[in-house]
Amino acid sequence: MIHSLSLSDVLAEHARSRPQTTAVVDGDVRLTYPELDDRVTRLASALAGRGVGAGDRVLWLGQNAHAVLELLLACSRLGAVFCPANWRQSADELRFVLHDLAPSLVVWEPSDTVAALAGPGWVRAGADYEGLVAGGPVREFAQVADTEPVLALYTAAFAGRPNAALLSSAALVAHATSLLVVRQMEPGFTFLNNGPLFHVGTMMFCLATLQIGGTNVFTPAFDPEEVCRLVDAEKVTQAFLFGPMIDAVVKANAGGKYDLSSLRFVAASDEWNAMITVDDSPWCRSRMGGYGQTEVGGMLTFLGLAEGGAGLAGRPSPLAQVRIMGPDDAELPAGEVGEICARGKTLFSGYFARPDLNAEKLRNGWHHTGDLGRREPDGTITFIGPKLRMIKSGAENVYPAEVERALKTHPAVADAAVIGVPDPDWHQAVKAVVVLRQGAAATPAELVEHVKGQVASYKKPREVVFADEIPKRGFTPDYDALDAAHGGGNYPGASPGGSPGPA
Amino acid sequence: MIHSLSLSDVLAEHARSRPQTTAVVDGDVRLTYPELDDRVTRLASALAGRGVGAGDRVLWLGQNAHAVLELLLACSRLGAVFCPANWRQSADELRFVLHDLAPSLVVWEPSDTVAALAGPGWVRAGADYEGLVAGGPVREFAQVADTEPVLALYTAAFAGRPNAALLSSAALVAHATSLLVVRQMEPGFTFLNNGPLFHVGTMMFCLATLQIGGTNVFTPAFDPEEVCRLVDAEKVTQAFLFGPMIDAVVKANAGGKYDLSSLRFVAASDEWNAMITVDDSPWCRSRMGGYGQTEVGGMLTFLGLAEGGAGLAGRPSPLAQVRIMGPDDAELPAGEVGEICARGKTLFSGYFARPDLNAEKLRNGWHHTGDLGRREPDGTITFIGPKLRMIKSGAENVYPAEVERALKTHPAVADAAVIGVPDPDWHQAVKAVVVLRQGAAATPAELVEHVKGQVASYKKPREVVFADEIPKRGFTPDYDALDAAHGGGNYPGASPGGSPGPA
């Protein structure tokens, strides 16, 4: 256990190394690291008193609050698992989470949907939660191995219902460190948690800020004016902002009421650049982000590690390995599209209570992301799209997402989906369903020719049909509906004419 | 094994992610990452062919060369342990290493001392080594857990003979990542290995450069003119330089023959600052370094994480914990001097073949560094000195290094050592042996008064005697000789009047 470093250990060190540093700001609440450490110890004691033991789950249903970080750290101290879930889900979705996770304790903020589900042992955020913390005695806790899961985040609704990805302290600490490297975070870093903490995108920066001993500022949800006020008041270094959120902040501060110069962030509009300090770290310097998913702790590849590279997702984290695999789990050469597979320090520990899915996703020592990508000749990675289907035409594998991506680069195409239809000679043939832009025109032959210039010839559609819209399941095409409407079938692994579920 | 990331894995990823990047420069040799990966595979095959198996040791006796990195990586691929040892040791010292490490293979560069020891199976660097690499077939290797030791560095000659600290891939990767954070290393970083690679100070930057996919330039040893030439030719980012080495480089480049502006490094003299680019990373911005030792992978604390802090050694690495422990292994409060103890991702795996020493050093789940330190009120750490002795006076513990440090701040004191002498009332009394500066004068009473202002009163010497010099064992006082000359004895744990060995 001499090599173990849990989130609880990180906090315990900061309580000693940074006794005067503000760890947490949330409304009127300001906690130094020793104060946070003391509250986390009391909370862990109180949770134990409520029967929460090693491996048990604690669920948070509410907006952003410092209680989210405290509950995560208390679970780490105790060896339990903390899950911040989306409180705005429907009653049906919330019931699924409650049944699936079977939490030993729920801490919740009142909302109509959540209130209707609340059980007798649930603890209300605010006064009840404070009572819990105040009543917990200070005691010693045995060391918990950092390989134990500590955070559960619902994601990956492969079969219509989400799965809770389990992340260990070791994975979270490793991922946080990768952000310290790429974002060049230093002591004094102050992060405004204005994105939802049930999503890895905000959580990962919250934990990186903890790792470097910085300050986490919490606000319930994104409000442009409140973001401006908090950046000014707390001298925030970075917030969870992109695209339209940045525009909204610029608009809210149009009169220059707030000083946003402490923000060190990506360049955007001229007005934005004049308000903030444009940052020169790899994370901010060119394009932000890369490729990631909850199952890899956040980011698997970083654009900031591949400036000028060909791949649209950059290069792997210094703490992870990436392989592009064919359907037989053999590595594909550069230039070929396959499944993005990963291994390394930041990876999750499987999904909670999904032994079969875990065995499949983690087969042969690699995590199979369920996403398609390509290694470019310069070694960088391009993310293609989700690997929902594979078409088998002749001996060749064709992934719909790759052909759809090529179709959508045609100026006349508004949307597109690709399916496989049974073919007597080739097992399946590629068929495209295309939605044209209003007022635009294109013939099937033109579109096939356009695609041929971008992908291998055997991947081009044999047939193109036009439709008014593509049916969707979330953000991706509803392939079952498309198969039913357009004659799809004969997918590899399926009985002839049948349609396999999403991979 | 999905979370494992060995040095071999890091190389395998770079071979894919950075096919065009130069990994290694050494004289006329230039290797891209795929070329280095190929050579490492062949070398690992060849080592296996020579009977080197998992856990076996491979010894390097020679100057800096790219072969050092190749042998380390090949051992990682194979699961073996690589040891680069100081080839300039005496024949007696080298014989000890050969007997202690019992290497399966030795690769050596001719020198008189080493040549006299060479056995029949030894491989000479140069043509013989190249033959070994060329003859190794390309094959697959099973994944090696990153928790396995891969590097052995001799250090810590507690009892007169050194011990080989074993570092795993996981520890080396974690330490490298901590340097990426504090030094803000980015892709393109080029490190000139001009310090000895058998020392962790150079090795740690070599491995951090590998970790970020940068370029390692090797030169046999420090030569100021050659450093200038290589910095200019290879656009080196950082070299192993400090103090007098920097002055020598400035002198060698006095005429401005070489362009050193690619160096991004610490500020020094005006001439130096004008030649290089003064770097703004935490590592370079204020004072370089911190506290470290081979057993923690290099650095345990960083000055760059504690700008303006009171402690002379900065704050702990983001991947480690530090505790200041009393003799009973209980944590001491801030302000008190005790042993610096550590836990975390960068720590070593014990010494090779020293089960008793390992049990003692790693007792109670913490590595006991054998060094004294103090947590300052602001949470930063001060390194006091090696914990060679402890004096017991009354119920109190007095560490000689702490009192010596206080004595040496007196302007009249050139050197000082502190021992414990038997005392009928207090078990031991503190006695100081002081060397005055030439022409300076001070009375014992003055010196005692001076010390009282800096440390707790019970630590002040009861007696001060003057001497012409302090006998030394390496860099530290020879306490056995001092005890013999000045009546020391009665140390805790020793039989009355006896003297314990160094802790």
PDB file of C-alpha atoms in Angstrom, chain A residues 1-5 9 12-13 16-20 143 146 170 173 177 180-181 184-187 211-212 282 285 305 315-316 318-323 331 342-345 347-349 362 365-367 375 377-380, chain B residues 1-5 9 12-13 16-20 143 146 170 173 177 180-181 184-187 211-212 282 285 305 315-316 318-323 331 342-345 347-349 362 365-367 375 377-380:
ATOM      1  CA  MET A   1       0.000   0.000   0.000  1.00  0.00           C
ATOM      2  CA  ILE A   2       3.055   2.268  -0.016  1.00  0.00           C
ATOM      3  CA  HIS A   3       2.281   3.156  -3.659  1.00  0.00           C
ATOM      4  CA  SER A   4      -1.393   3.910  -3.061  1.00  0.00           C
ATOM      5  CA  LEU A   5      -2.689   7.491  -3.422  1.00  0.00           C
ATOM      6  CA  ASP A   9      -4.932  10.795   0.575  1.00  0.00           C
ATOM      7  CA  ALA A  12      -5.054  14.631   3.635  1.00  0.00           C
ATOM      8  CA  GLU A  13      -1.762  15.840   2.124  1.00  0.00           C
ATOM      9  CA  ARG A  16      -0.922  19.574   5.756  1.00  0.00           C
ATOM     10  CA  SER A  17       0.802  21.209   2.777  1.00  0.00           C
ATOM     11  CA  ARG A  18      -1.697  23.999   2.163  1.00  0.00           C
ATOM     12  CA  PRO A  19      -3.216  24.916   5.546  1.00  0.00           C
ATOM     13  CA  GLN A  20      -4.093  28.447   4.421  1.00  0.00           C
ATOM     14  CA  GLN A 143      -6.078   3.112   4.278  1.00  0.00           C
ATOM     15  CA  ASP A 146      -6.447   3.471  -4.701  1.00  0.00           C
ATOM     16  CA  ALA A 170      -5.837   5.672  -9.191  1.00  0.00           C
ATOM     17  CA  VAL A 173      -5.580  10.837  -9.978  1.00  0.00           C
ATOM     18  CA  THR A 177      -2.359  14.578 -13.637  1.00  0.00           C
ATOM     19  CA  LEU A 180      -2.129  19.183 -15.080  1.00  0.00           C
ATOM     20  CA  VAL A 181       0.379  18.406 -17.853  1.00  0.00           C
ATOM     21  CA  GLN A 184      -0.172  23.392 -17.372  1.00  0.00           C
ATOM     22  CA  MET A 185      -2.117  23.870 -14.146  1.00  0.00           C
ATOM     23  CA  GLU A 186      -0.208  25.309 -11.187  1.00  0.00           C
ATOM     24  CA  PRO A 187      -0.898  25.915  -7.492  1.00  0.00           C
ATOM     25  CA  GLN A 211      -4.875  17.467  -7.350  1.00  0.00           C
ATOM     26  CA  ILE A 212      -2.750  20.622  -7.696  1.00  0.00           C
ATOM     27  CA  PRO A 282      -1.208  23.158 -25.024  1.00  0.00           C
ATOM     28  CA  ARG A 285      -3.180  27.225 -27.470  1.00  0.00           C
ATOM     29  CA  LEU A 305      -0.244  17.102 -27.868  1.00  0.00           C
ATOM     30  CA  ARG A 315      -2.384  12.296 -29.716  1.00  0.00           C
ATOM     31  CA  PRO A 316      -2.885   9.946 -26.729  1.00  0.00           C
ATOM     32  CA  PRO A 318       0.982  10.450 -21.804  1.00  0.00           C
ATOM     33  CA  LEU A 319      -0.618   7.922 -19.421  1.00  0.00           C
ATOM     34  CA  ALA A 320      -2.531   5.818 -21.966  1.00  0.00           C
ATOM     35  CA  GLN A 321      -2.069   3.625 -25.026  1.00  0.00           C
ATOM     36  CA  VAL A 322      -4.371   3.591 -28.058  1.00  0.00           C
ATOM     37  CA  ARG A 323      -4.803   0.882 -30.682  1.00  0.00           C
ATOM     38  CA  GLU A 331      -4.334  -3.936 -34.778  1.00  0.00           C
ATOM     39  CA  ALA A 342      -7.373   1.875 -24.953  1.00  0.00           C
ATOM     40  CA  ARG A 343      -5.242   0.760 -22.029  1.00  0.00           C
ATOM     41  CA  GLY A 344      -3.510   2.734 -19.305  1.00  0.00           C
ATOM     42  CA  LYS A 345      -3.542   4.474 -15.953  1.00  0.00           C
ATOM     43  CA  LEU A 347      -9.062   3.712 -17.482  1.00  0.00           C
ATOM     44  CA  PHE A 348     -12.251   2.803 -15.663  1.00  0.00           C
ATOM     45  CA  SER A 349     -12.796  -0.434 -13.730  1.00  0.00           C
ATOM     46  CA  LEU A 362     -12.477  -5.304 -21.755  1.00  0.00           C
ATOM     47  CA  GLY A 365      -6.637  -6.688 -22.265  1.00  0.00           C
ATOM     48  CA  TRP A 366      -7.978  -3.610 -24.062  1.00  0.00           C
ATOM     49  CA  HIS A 367     -10.990  -1.404 -23.424  1.00  0.00           C
ATOM     50  CA  ARG A 375      -4.465   6.414 -37.009  1.00  0.00           C
ATOM     51  CA  PRO A 377       0.206   8.544 -41.197  1.00  0.00           C
ATOM     52  CA  ASP A 378       1.712  11.086 -38.765  1.00  0.00           C
ATOM     53  CA  GLY A 379       0.551   8.959 -35.816  1.00  0.00           C
ATOM     54  CA  THR A 380      -2.288  11.239 -34.734  1.00  0.00           C
TER      55      THR A 380
ATOM     56  CA  MET B   1      -3.511  -5.503 -16.745  1.00  0.00           C
ATOM     57  CA  ILE B   2      -5.710  -2.924 -18.493  1.00  0.00           C
ATOM     58  CA  HIS B   3      -4.286  -0.243 -16.161  1.00  0.00           C
ATOM     59  CA  SER B   4      -0.648  -1.213 -16.679  1.00  0.00           C
ATOM     60  CA  LEU B   5       1.708   1.183 -18.491  1.00  0.00           C
ATOM     61  CA  ASP B   9       4.391   0.342 -23.411  1.00  0.00           C
ATOM     62  CA  ALA B  12       5.343   1.131 -28.170  1.00  0.00           C
ATOM     63  CA  GLU B  13       2.773   3.953 -28.128  1.00  0.00           C
ATOM     64  CA  ARG B  16       2.722   4.597 -33.368  1.00  0.00           C
ATOM     65  CA  SER B  17       1.922   8.175 -32.301  1.00  0.00           C
ATOM     66  CA  ARG B  18       5.224   9.773 -33.300  1.00  0.00           C
ATOM     67  CA  PRO B  19       6.552   7.834 -36.309  1.00  0.00           C
ATOM     68  CA  GLN B  20       8.590  10.802 -37.536  1.00  0.00           C
ATOM     69  CA  GLN B 143       2.696  -7.825 -21.306  1.00  0.00           C
ATOM     70  CA  ASP B 146       4.166  -2.044 -14.574  1.00  0.00           C
ATOM     71  CA  ALA B 170       4.782   2.531 -12.567  1.00  0.00           C
ATOM     72  CA  VAL B 173       6.211   6.794 -15.235  1.00  0.00           C
ATOM     73  CA  THR B 177       4.730  12.761 -15.128  1.00  0.00           C
ATOM     74  CA  LEU B 180       6.093  17.024 -16.934  1.00  0.00           C
ATOM     75  CA  VAL B 181       3.806  18.987 -14.589  1.00  0.00           C
ATOM     76  CA  GLN B 184       5.797  22.072 -18.037  1.00  0.00           C
ATOM     77  CA  MET B 185       7.417  19.789 -20.601  1.00  0.00           C
ATOM     78  CA  GLU B 186       5.729  19.563 -23.999  1.00  0.00           C
ATOM     79  CA  PRO B 187       6.152  17.460 -27.151  1.00  0.00           C
ATOM     80  CA  GLN B 211       7.303  10.097 -21.501  1.00  0.00           C
ATOM     81  CA  ILE B 212       6.298  13.231 -23.455  1.00  0.00           C
ATOM     82  CA  PRO B 282       7.565  26.384 -11.893  1.00  0.00           C
ATOM     83  CA  ARG B 285      10.955  30.222 -12.326  1.00  0.00           C
ATOM     84  CA  LEU B 305       5.113  24.135  -6.000  1.00  0.00           C
ATOM     85  CA  ARG B 315       5.846  21.210  -1.311  1.00  0.00           C
ATOM     86  CA  PRO B 316       5.277  17.499  -2.069  1.00  0.00           C
ATOM     87  CA  PRO B 318       1.218  15.965  -6.618  1.00  0.00           C
ATOM     88  CA  LEU B 319       1.688  12.168  -6.681  1.00  0.00           C
ATOM     89  CA  ALA B 320       3.128  11.663  -3.179  1.00  0.00           C
ATOM     90  CA  GLN B 321       2.369  12.163   0.495  1.00  0.00           C
ATOM     91  CA  VAL B 322       4.865  13.321   3.110  1.00  0.00           C
ATOM     92  CA  ARG B 323       4.734  12.893   6.887  1.00  0.00           C
ATOM     93  CA  GLU B 331       3.258  12.161  13.003  1.00  0.00           C
ATOM     94  CA  ALA B 342       6.829   9.235   2.125  1.00  0.00           C
ATOM     95  CA  ARG B 343       4.160   7.248   0.346  1.00  0.00           C
ATOM     96  CA  GLY B 344       2.818   7.487  -3.190  1.00  0.00           C
ATOM     97  CA  LYS B 345       3.008   6.630  -6.864  1.00  0.00           C
ATOM     98  CA  LEU B 347       8.157   5.346  -4.587  1.00  0.00           C
ATOM     99  CA  PHE B 348      10.687   2.574  -5.051  1.00  0.00           C
ATOM    100  CA  SER B 349       9.984  -1.127  -4.463  1.00  0.00           C
ATOM    101  CA  LEU B 362       9.086   0.523   4.752  1.00  0.00           C
ATOM    102  CA  GLY B 365       3.203   1.644   5.341  1.00  0.00           C
ATOM    103  CA  TRP B 366       5.623   4.572   4.958  1.00  0.00           C
ATOM    104  CA  HIS B 367       9.064   4.815   3.423  1.00  0.00           C
ATOM    105  CA  ARG B 375       6.804  20.926   8.225  1.00  0.00           C
ATOM    106  CA  PRO B 377       3.512  26.526   9.575  1.00  0.00           C
ATOM    107  CA  ASP B 378       2.604  27.273   5.939  1.00  0.00           C
ATOM    108  CA  GLY B 379       2.720  23.545   5.131  1.00  0.00           C
ATOM    109  CA  THR B 380       5.982  23.617   3.193  1.00  0.00           C
TER     110      THR B 380
END
